[in-house]
Structures are given as structure tokens and as C-alpha cells.
Amino acid sequence: MGAVPADNRETFVAVQKNGDGDLTAFQTSSGRMLAYNEALQEVQAGRIAGVNAFKGRDGETYIRGDADGDPSNNLDNLPMF
């Protein structure tokens, strides 16, 4: 099976944040709403384009946008839903 081809992958188009400004949920380009842990599983499975999972200093795994030099598509800059 393997990863889904890039041309069929979804992207994140909007986010939800908590009171601290931390990302808590994502909306995909197909309209799916994913809680953070669900979104992380999708990212790790290679089903979401433009993002990757990384392990923080605290040992937890987080989602971040691919470094492409374009701040407009940073996860923190996506519209809220």
C-alpha cells in the first residue's frame, strides 16, 4: 500500500485553537474535521500534504507545516473554523 500519492492528498485549510493559541483541530480540503490526535495520525500516514510530524523536546509528537518559506500557509496563519 504505502503513502497516498501527493496529487490525491488532502491539505489543511482551517484550524481551531484553544485559549492559549495551541492548535486543537483541523479542517481538511475535503471538509473533514479532525481533532488534533486524528490529524496527527493522518499526517503520520502521509495522507495530508504540506505538513509533517516532529518530536518536540518534551517527547511529544506535533504537527507543523513544511518549511517552504511562505508564511501565508503556516498552520498558525490558516483561518479559524
GROMACS .gro file of C-alpha atoms in nm:
model
   81
    1MET     CA    1   0.000   0.000   0.000
    2GLY     CA    2   0.232   0.281   0.118
    3ALA     CA    3   0.165   0.652   0.122
    4VAL     CA    4  -0.110   0.810  -0.082
    5PRO     CA    5   0.022   0.984  -0.397
    6ALA     CA    6   0.077   1.357  -0.345
    7ASP     CA    7  -0.183   1.458  -0.602
    8ASN     CA    8  -0.458   1.279  -0.407
    9ARG     CA    9  -0.364   1.405  -0.061
   10GLU     CA   10  -0.572   1.650   0.137
   11THR     CA   11  -0.439   1.971   0.285
   12PHE     CA   12  -0.533   2.160   0.600
   13VAL     CA   13  -0.741   2.467   0.516
   14ALA     CA   14  -0.856   2.590   0.860
   15VAL     CA   15  -0.777   2.534   1.227
   16GLN     CA   16  -0.925   2.562   1.575
   17LYS     CA   17  -0.720   2.690   1.868
   18ASN     CA   18  -0.762   2.681   2.244
   19GLY     CA   19  -0.737   2.981   2.476
   20ASP     CA   20  -0.357   2.951   2.479
   21GLY     CA   21  -0.340   2.968   2.098
   22ASP     CA   22  -0.249   2.600   2.065
   23LEU     CA   23  -0.391   2.418   1.763
   24THR     CA   24  -0.663   2.173   1.868
   25ALA     CA   25  -0.842   2.072   1.546
   26PHE     CA   26  -0.806   2.094   1.169
   27GLN     CA   27  -1.037   2.118   0.869
   28THR     CA   28  -0.917   1.943   0.554
   29SER     CA   29  -0.959   2.043   0.192
   30SER     CA   30  -1.232   1.779   0.158
   31GLY     CA   31  -1.424   1.928   0.452
   32ARG     CA   32  -1.333   1.672   0.717
   33MET     CA   33  -1.296   1.798   1.074
   34LEU     CA   34  -1.015   1.627   1.263
   35ALA     CA   35  -0.925   1.656   1.629
   36TYR     CA   36  -0.551   1.709   1.683
   37ASN     CA   37  -0.478   1.341   1.758
   38GLU     CA   38  -0.676   1.230   1.448
   39ALA     CA   39  -0.495   1.486   1.233
   40LEU     CA   40  -0.159   1.367   1.367
   41GLN     CA   41  -0.241   1.009   1.265
   42GLU     CA   42  -0.335   1.128   0.914
   43VAL     CA   43  -0.012   1.329   0.885
   44GLN     CA   44   0.199   1.034   1.003
   45ALA     CA   45   0.025   0.809   0.748
   46GLY     CA   46   0.122   1.050   0.470
   47ARG     CA   47  -0.236   1.144   0.382
   48ILE     CA   48  -0.200   1.522   0.435
   49ALA     CA   49   0.018   1.734   0.206
   50GLY     CA   50   0.228   2.031   0.320
   51VAL     CA   51   0.279   1.921   0.680
   52ASN     CA   52   0.494   1.682   0.881
   53ALA     CA   53   0.511   1.535   1.229
   54PHE     CA   54   0.808   1.602   1.457
   55LYS     CA   55   0.904   1.506   1.811
   56GLY     CA   56   0.937   1.804   2.046
   57ARG     CA   57   1.187   1.845   2.327
   58ASP     CA   58   0.916   1.725   2.565
   59GLY     CA   59   0.900   1.391   2.381
   60GLU     CA   60   0.552   1.457   2.239
   61THR     CA   61   0.484   1.447   1.865
   62TYR     CA   62   0.347   1.759   1.698
   63ILE     CA   63   0.222   1.871   1.356
   64ARG     CA   64   0.398   2.151   1.173
   65GLY     CA   65   0.387   2.294   0.824
   66ASP     CA   66   0.664   2.206   0.581
   67ALA     CA   67   0.930   2.477   0.569
   68ASP     CA   68   0.866   2.633   0.229
   69GLY     CA   69   0.946   2.997   0.304
   70ASP     CA   70   0.580   3.103   0.260
   71PRO     CA   71   0.441   3.232   0.592
   72SER     CA   72   0.088   3.259   0.450
   73ASN     CA   73   0.040   2.881   0.463
   74ASN     CA   74   0.180   2.833   0.815
   75LEU     CA   75  -0.069   2.643   1.028
   76ASP     CA   76  -0.098   2.934   1.273
   77ASN     CA   77  -0.197   3.163   0.984
   78LEU     CA   78  -0.480   2.947   0.849
   79PRO     CA   79  -0.835   3.076   0.902
   80MET     CA   80  -1.030   2.961   1.206
   81PHE     CA   81  -1.338   2.739   1.172
   0.00000   0.00000   0.00000
